[in-house]
Coordinates of C-alpha atoms in Angstrom, one line a residue:
X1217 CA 103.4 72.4 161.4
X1218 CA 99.8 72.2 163.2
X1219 CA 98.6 70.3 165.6
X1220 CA 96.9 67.4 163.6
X1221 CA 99.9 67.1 161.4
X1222 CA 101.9 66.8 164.5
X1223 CA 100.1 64.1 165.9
X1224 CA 99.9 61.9 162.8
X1225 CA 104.0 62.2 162.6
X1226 CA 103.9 61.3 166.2
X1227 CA 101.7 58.2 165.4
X1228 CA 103.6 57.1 162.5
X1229 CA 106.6 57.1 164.0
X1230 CA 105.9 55.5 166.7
X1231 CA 104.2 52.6 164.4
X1232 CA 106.7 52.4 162.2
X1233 CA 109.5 52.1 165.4
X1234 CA 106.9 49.2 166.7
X1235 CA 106.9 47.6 163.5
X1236 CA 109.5 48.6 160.9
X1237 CA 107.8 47.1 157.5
X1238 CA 104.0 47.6 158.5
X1239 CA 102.0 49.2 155.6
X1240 CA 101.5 52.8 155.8
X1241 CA 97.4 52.3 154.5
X1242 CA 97.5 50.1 157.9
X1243 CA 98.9 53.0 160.0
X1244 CA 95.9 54.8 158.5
X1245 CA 93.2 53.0 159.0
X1246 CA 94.5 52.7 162.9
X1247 CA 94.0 56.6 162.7
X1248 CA 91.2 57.0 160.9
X1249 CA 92.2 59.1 158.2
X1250 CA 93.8 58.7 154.4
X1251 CA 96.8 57.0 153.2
X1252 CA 97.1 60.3 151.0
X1253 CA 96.6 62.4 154.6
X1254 CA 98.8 60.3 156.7
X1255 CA 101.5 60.8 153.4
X1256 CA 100.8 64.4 153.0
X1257 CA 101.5 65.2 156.8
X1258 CA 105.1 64.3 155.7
X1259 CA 105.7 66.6 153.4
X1260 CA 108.9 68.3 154.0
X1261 CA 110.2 65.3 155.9
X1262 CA 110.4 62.3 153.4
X1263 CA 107.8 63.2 151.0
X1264 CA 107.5 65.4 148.2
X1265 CA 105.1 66.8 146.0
X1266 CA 105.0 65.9 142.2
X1267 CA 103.8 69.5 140.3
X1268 CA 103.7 67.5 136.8
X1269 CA 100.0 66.5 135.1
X1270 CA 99.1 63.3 135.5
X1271 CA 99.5 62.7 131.9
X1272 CA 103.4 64.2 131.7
X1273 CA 104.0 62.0 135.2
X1274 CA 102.7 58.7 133.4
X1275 CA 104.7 59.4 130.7
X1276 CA 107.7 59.4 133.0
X1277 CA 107.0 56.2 134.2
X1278 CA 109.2 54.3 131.5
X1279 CA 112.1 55.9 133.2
X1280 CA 112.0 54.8 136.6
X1281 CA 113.9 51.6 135.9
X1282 CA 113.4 48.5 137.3
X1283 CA 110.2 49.1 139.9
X1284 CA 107.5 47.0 141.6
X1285 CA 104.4 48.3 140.6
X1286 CA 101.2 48.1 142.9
X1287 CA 97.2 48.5 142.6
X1288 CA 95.2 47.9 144.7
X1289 CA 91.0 47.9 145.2
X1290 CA 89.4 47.6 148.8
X1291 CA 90.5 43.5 148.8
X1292 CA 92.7 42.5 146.1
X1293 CA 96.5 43.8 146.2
X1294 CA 98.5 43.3 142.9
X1295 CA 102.3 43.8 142.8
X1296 CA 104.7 43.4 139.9
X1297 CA 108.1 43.7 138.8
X1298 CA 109.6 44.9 136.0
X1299 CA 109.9 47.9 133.5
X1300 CA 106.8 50.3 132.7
X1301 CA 106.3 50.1 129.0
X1302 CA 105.9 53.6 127.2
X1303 CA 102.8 55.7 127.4
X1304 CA 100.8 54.9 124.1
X1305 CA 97.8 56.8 124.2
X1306 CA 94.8 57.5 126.3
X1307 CA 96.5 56.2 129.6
X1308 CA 97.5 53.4 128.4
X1309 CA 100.7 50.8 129.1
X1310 CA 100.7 47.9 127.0
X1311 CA 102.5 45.4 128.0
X1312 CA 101.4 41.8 127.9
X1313 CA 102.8 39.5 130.5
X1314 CA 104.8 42.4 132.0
X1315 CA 103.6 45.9 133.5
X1316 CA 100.4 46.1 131.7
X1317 CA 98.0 48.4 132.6
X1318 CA 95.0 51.1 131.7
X1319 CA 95.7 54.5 133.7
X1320 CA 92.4 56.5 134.5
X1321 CA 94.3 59.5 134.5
X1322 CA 91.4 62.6 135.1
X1323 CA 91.0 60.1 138.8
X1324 CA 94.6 61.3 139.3
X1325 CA 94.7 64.0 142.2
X1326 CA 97.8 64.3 144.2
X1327 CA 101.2 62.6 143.1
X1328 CA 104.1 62.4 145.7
X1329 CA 107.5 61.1 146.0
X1330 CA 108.2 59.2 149.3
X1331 CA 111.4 57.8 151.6
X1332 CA 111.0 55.5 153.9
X1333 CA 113.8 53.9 156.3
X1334 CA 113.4 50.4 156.3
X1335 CA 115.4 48.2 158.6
X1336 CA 116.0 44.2 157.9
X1337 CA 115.7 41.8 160.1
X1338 CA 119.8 42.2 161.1
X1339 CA 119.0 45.5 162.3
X1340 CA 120.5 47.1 158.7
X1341 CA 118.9 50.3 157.4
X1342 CA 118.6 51.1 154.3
X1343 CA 116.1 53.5 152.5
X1344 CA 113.2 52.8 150.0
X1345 CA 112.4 55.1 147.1
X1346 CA 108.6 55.4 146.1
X1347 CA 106.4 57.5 144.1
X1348 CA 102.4 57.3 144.9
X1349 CA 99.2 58.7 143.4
X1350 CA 96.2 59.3 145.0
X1351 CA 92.9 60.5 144.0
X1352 CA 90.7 63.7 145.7
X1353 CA 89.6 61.4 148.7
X1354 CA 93.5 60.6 149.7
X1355 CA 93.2 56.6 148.5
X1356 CA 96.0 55.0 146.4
X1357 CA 95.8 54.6 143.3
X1358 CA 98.9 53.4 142.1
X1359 CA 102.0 52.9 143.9
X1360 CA 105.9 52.6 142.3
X1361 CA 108.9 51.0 144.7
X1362 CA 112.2 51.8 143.3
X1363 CA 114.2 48.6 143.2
X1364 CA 117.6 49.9 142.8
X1365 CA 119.8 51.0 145.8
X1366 CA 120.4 54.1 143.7
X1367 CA 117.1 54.9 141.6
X1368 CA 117.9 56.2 137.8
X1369 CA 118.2 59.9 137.6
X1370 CA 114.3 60.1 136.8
X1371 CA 113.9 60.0 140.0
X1372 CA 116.3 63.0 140.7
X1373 CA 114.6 64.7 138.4
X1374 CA 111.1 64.4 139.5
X1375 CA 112.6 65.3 143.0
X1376 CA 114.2 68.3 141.9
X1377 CA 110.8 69.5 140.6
X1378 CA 108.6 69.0 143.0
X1379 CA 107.6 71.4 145.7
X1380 CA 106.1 71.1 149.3
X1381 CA 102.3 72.0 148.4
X1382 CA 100.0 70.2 150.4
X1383 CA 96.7 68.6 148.8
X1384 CA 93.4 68.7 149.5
X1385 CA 91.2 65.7 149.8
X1386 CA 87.4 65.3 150.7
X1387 CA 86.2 62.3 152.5
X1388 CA 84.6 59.9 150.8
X1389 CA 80.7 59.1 150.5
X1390 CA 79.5 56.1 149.1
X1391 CA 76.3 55.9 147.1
X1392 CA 73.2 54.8 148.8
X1393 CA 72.2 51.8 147.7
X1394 CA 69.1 51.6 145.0
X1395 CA 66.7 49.6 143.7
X1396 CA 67.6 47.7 140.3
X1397 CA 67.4 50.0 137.6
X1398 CA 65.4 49.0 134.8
X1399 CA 67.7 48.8 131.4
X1400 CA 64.9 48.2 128.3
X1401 CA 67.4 47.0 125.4
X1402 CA 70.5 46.2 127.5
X1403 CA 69.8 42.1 126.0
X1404 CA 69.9 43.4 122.7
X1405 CA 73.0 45.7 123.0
X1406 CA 75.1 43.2 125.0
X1407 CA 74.1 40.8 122.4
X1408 CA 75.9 43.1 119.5
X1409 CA 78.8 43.9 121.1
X1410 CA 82.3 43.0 118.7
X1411 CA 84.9 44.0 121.6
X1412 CA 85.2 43.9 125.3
X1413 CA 86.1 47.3 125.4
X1414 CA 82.4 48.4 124.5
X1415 CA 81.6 47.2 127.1
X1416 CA 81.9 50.7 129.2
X1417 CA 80.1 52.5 126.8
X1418 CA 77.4 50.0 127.2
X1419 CA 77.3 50.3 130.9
X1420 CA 77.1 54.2 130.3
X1421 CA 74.1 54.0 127.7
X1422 CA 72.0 52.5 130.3
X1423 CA 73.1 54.0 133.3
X1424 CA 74.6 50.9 134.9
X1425 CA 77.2 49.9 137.5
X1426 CA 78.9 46.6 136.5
X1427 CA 77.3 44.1 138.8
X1428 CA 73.7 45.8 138.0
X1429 CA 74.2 44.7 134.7
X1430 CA 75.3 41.5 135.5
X1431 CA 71.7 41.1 137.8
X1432 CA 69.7 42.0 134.8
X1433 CA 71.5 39.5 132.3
X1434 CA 71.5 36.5 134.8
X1435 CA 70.6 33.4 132.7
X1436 CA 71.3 35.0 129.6
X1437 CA 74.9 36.4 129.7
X1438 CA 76.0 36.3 133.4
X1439 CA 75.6 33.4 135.9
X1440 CA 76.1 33.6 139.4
X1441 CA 78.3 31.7 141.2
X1442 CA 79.3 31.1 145.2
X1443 CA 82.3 33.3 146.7
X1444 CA 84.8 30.4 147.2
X1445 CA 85.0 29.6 143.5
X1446 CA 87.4 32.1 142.8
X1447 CA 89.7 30.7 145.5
X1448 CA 88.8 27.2 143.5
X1449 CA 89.3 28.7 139.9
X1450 CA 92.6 29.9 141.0
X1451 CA 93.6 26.3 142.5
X1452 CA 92.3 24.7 139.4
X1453 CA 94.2 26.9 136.7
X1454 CA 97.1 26.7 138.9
X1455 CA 97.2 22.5 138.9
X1456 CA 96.2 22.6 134.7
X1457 CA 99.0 25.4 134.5
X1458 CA 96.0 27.2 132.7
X1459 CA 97.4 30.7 132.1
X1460 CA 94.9 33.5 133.0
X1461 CA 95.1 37.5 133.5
X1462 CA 94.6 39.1 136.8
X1463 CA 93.0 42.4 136.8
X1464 CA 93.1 44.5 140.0
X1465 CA 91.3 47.9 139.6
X1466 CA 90.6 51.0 140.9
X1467 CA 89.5 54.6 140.2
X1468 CA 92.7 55.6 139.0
X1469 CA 93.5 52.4 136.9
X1470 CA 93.9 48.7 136.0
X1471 CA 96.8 46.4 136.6
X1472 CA 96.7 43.5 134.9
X1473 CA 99.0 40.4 134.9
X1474 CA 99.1 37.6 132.3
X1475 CA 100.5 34.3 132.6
X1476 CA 100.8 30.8 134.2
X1477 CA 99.9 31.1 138.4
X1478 CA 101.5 29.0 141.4
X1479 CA 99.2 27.5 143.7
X1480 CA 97.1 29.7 146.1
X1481 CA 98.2 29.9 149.6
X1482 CA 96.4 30.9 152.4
X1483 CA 98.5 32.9 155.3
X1484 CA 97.0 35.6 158.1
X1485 CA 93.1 34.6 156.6
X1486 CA 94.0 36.0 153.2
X1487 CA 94.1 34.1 150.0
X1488 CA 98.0 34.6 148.1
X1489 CA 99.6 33.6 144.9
X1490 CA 103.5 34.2 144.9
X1491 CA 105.0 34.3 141.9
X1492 CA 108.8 34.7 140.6
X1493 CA 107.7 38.4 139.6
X1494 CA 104.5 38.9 141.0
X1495 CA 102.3 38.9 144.6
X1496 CA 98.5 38.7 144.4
X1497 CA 97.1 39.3 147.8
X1498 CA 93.2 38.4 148.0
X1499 CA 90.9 39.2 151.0
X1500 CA 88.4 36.6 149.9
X1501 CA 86.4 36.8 153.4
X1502 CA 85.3 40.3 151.6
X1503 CA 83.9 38.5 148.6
X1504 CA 80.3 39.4 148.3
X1505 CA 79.2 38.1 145.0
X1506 CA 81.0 36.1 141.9
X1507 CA 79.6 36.4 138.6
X1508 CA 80.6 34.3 135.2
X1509 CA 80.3 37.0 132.9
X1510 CA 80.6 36.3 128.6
X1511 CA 81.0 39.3 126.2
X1512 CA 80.4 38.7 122.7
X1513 CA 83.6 39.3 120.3
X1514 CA 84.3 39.2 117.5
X1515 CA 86.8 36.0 118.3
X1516 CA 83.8 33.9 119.7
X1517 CA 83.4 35.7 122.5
X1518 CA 85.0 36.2 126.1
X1519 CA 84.3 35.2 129.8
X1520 CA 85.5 36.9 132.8
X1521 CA 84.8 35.8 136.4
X1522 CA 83.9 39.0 138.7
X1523 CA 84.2 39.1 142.2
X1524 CA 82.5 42.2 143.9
X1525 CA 82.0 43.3 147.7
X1526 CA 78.9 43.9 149.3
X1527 CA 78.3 47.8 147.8
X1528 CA 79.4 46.6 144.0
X1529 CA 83.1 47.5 144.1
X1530 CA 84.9 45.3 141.6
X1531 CA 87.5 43.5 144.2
X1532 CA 89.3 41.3 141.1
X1533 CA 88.3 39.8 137.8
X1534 CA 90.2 36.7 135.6
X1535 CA 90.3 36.2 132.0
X1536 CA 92.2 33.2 130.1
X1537 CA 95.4 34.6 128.6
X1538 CA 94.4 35.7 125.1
X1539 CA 96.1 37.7 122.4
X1540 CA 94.1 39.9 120.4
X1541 CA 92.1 37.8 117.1
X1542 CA 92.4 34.3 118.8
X1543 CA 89.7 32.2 120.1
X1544 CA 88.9 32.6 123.7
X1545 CA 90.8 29.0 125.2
X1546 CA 88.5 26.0 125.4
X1547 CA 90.2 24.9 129.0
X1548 CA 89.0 28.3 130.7
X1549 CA 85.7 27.9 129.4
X1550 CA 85.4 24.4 130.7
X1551 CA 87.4 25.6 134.1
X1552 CA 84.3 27.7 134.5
X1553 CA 81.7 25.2 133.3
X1554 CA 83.0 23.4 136.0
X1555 CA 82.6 25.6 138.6
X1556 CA 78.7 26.3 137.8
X1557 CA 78.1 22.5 138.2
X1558 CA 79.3 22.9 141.4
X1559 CA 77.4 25.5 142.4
X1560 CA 74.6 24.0 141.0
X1561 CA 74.8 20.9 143.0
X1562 CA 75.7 22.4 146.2

């Protein structure tokens, strides 16, 4: 064991002792590194290394049993419970109104099992089974809590095949901001698009991150809207029990949640649904722009609302609840209607 790895075990357990349930990505950020560096300094304690591919580890996810699944991006936390759905193809989980999600699987890096003793507020112990993914710059991509006193012998198994290989992760440097690109036939392609999912070819073909594109559109397919209307969306489609999808992403993925929502709540300065089966955690103080977005379909067409930070990360995005070949619902559209004639008269 070095030096720094001896100091970050020191750290963390003296944070954890301090405060038995605080977030390891908290414990991080307090000592400026990685979750995936703080994670990988305990390896050979209570962590392990995963040695399969990312694809043969997402195909294991079906097998973990009962779980609650966790994405996060920089401001949005999404958490889940239930049963992974088999791998189809191409990273995908589908899953409609349960664990539903798109894995970005070349994004995957470094996969670990970890154990962590937990103790409840009686002063019982017990121990909590997780397996994490991280990309090269040590942030979480996806995160899998075990939900079973005893986890299903997947989890055996993954532990008996993993090693103690450390990773290696660079630090992270963001872009440096640029002027607006310039996109000559972006009006004309967006306008002939048939399926949301052509979407990210699109933004390839011209070069574009997301909100860019949204800029350059304003007026025509994109309209922007003031930061507190996704904290008013959310309180309106949970009082019309309007029921929407919640996508958290990040490089590694997309969760997504579909259904009817309770009403926001507001604790510790961040915005919170809490659901029977699901937790969506927003940091809405973070919320530099909020764009209605509407992408021709072949059903009539779609409309998102986007919420972004100040450098164009994608924090969350809602759709209406729609199966595949229906109209988008008239309600959402309204919802958002709404919302523009608000931010048009403040």
């Amino acid at each position: 064991m070095n030096t720094q790895q001896h100091a970050i075990l020191e750290a963390f357990d003296a944070a954890r002792a301090a405060s038995p349930r605080l977030p390891a990505i908290s414990i991080a950020e307090r000592l400026a590194i990685s979750e995936g560096e703080l994670q990988a300094a305990r390896i050979g304690r209570d962590v392990t290394t995963i040695t399969l591919a990312p694809a043969d580890l997402a195909a294991e996810l079906c097998r973990l049993g009962l779980v609650k699944a966790l994405t996060r991006s920089s401001a949005a936390v999404l958490e889940q419970q239930g049963y992974y759905p088999p791998l189809t193809s191409a990273g995908l989980l589908l899953a409609p109104g349960g664990l539903d999600m798109r894995l970005h699987l070349q994004r995957w890096h470094w996969a670990c099992l970890v154990r962590d003793s937990l103790t409840d507020a009686n002063g019982s112990t017990s121990l909590r089974h997780s397996l994490q993914v991280f990309d090269g710059h040590g942030r979480a991509l996806h995160k899998a809590f075990s939900l079973k006193t005893t986890p299903p012998a997947a989890w055996q198994r993954l532990a008996a095949s993993g090693n103690d290989s450390e990773p290696v992760f660079t630090r992270l440097a963001l872009p440096a901001p640029r002027p607006l690109p310039q996109a000559p036939g972006l009006e004309e392609d967006w306008a002939r698009l048939r399926d949301v999912h052509q979407f990210f070819a699109l933004l390839r073909r011209h070069g574009l991150q997301r909100h860019e594109a949204n800029t350059l559109m304003e007026g025509r397919f994109t309209r922007r809207l003031t930061p507190d209307s996704v904290a008013q969306v959310l309180e309106s489609a949970a009082e019309s029990a309007l029921p929407v999808m919640l996508f958290v992403a990040n490089p590694g993925g997309v969760q997504i949640r579909s259904g009817s929502i309770p009403q926001p709540q507001r604790r510790g300065g961040w915005l919170n649904l809490f659901g029977d089966d699901f937790t969506l955690h927003l940091d809405d103080a973070r919320i530099a722009q909020v764009w209605q977005v509407h992408k021709p379909n072949r059903d009539g067409g779609v409309t998102s609302l986007e919420a972004f930070s100040s450098d164009g990360e994608l924090l969350l995005q809602l759709y209406a609840e729609r199966s595949e070949g229906n109209a988008e619902r008239p309600a959402w559209r309204t919802l958002l209607a709404r919302q523009a004639d608000l931010e048009v008269a403040a």
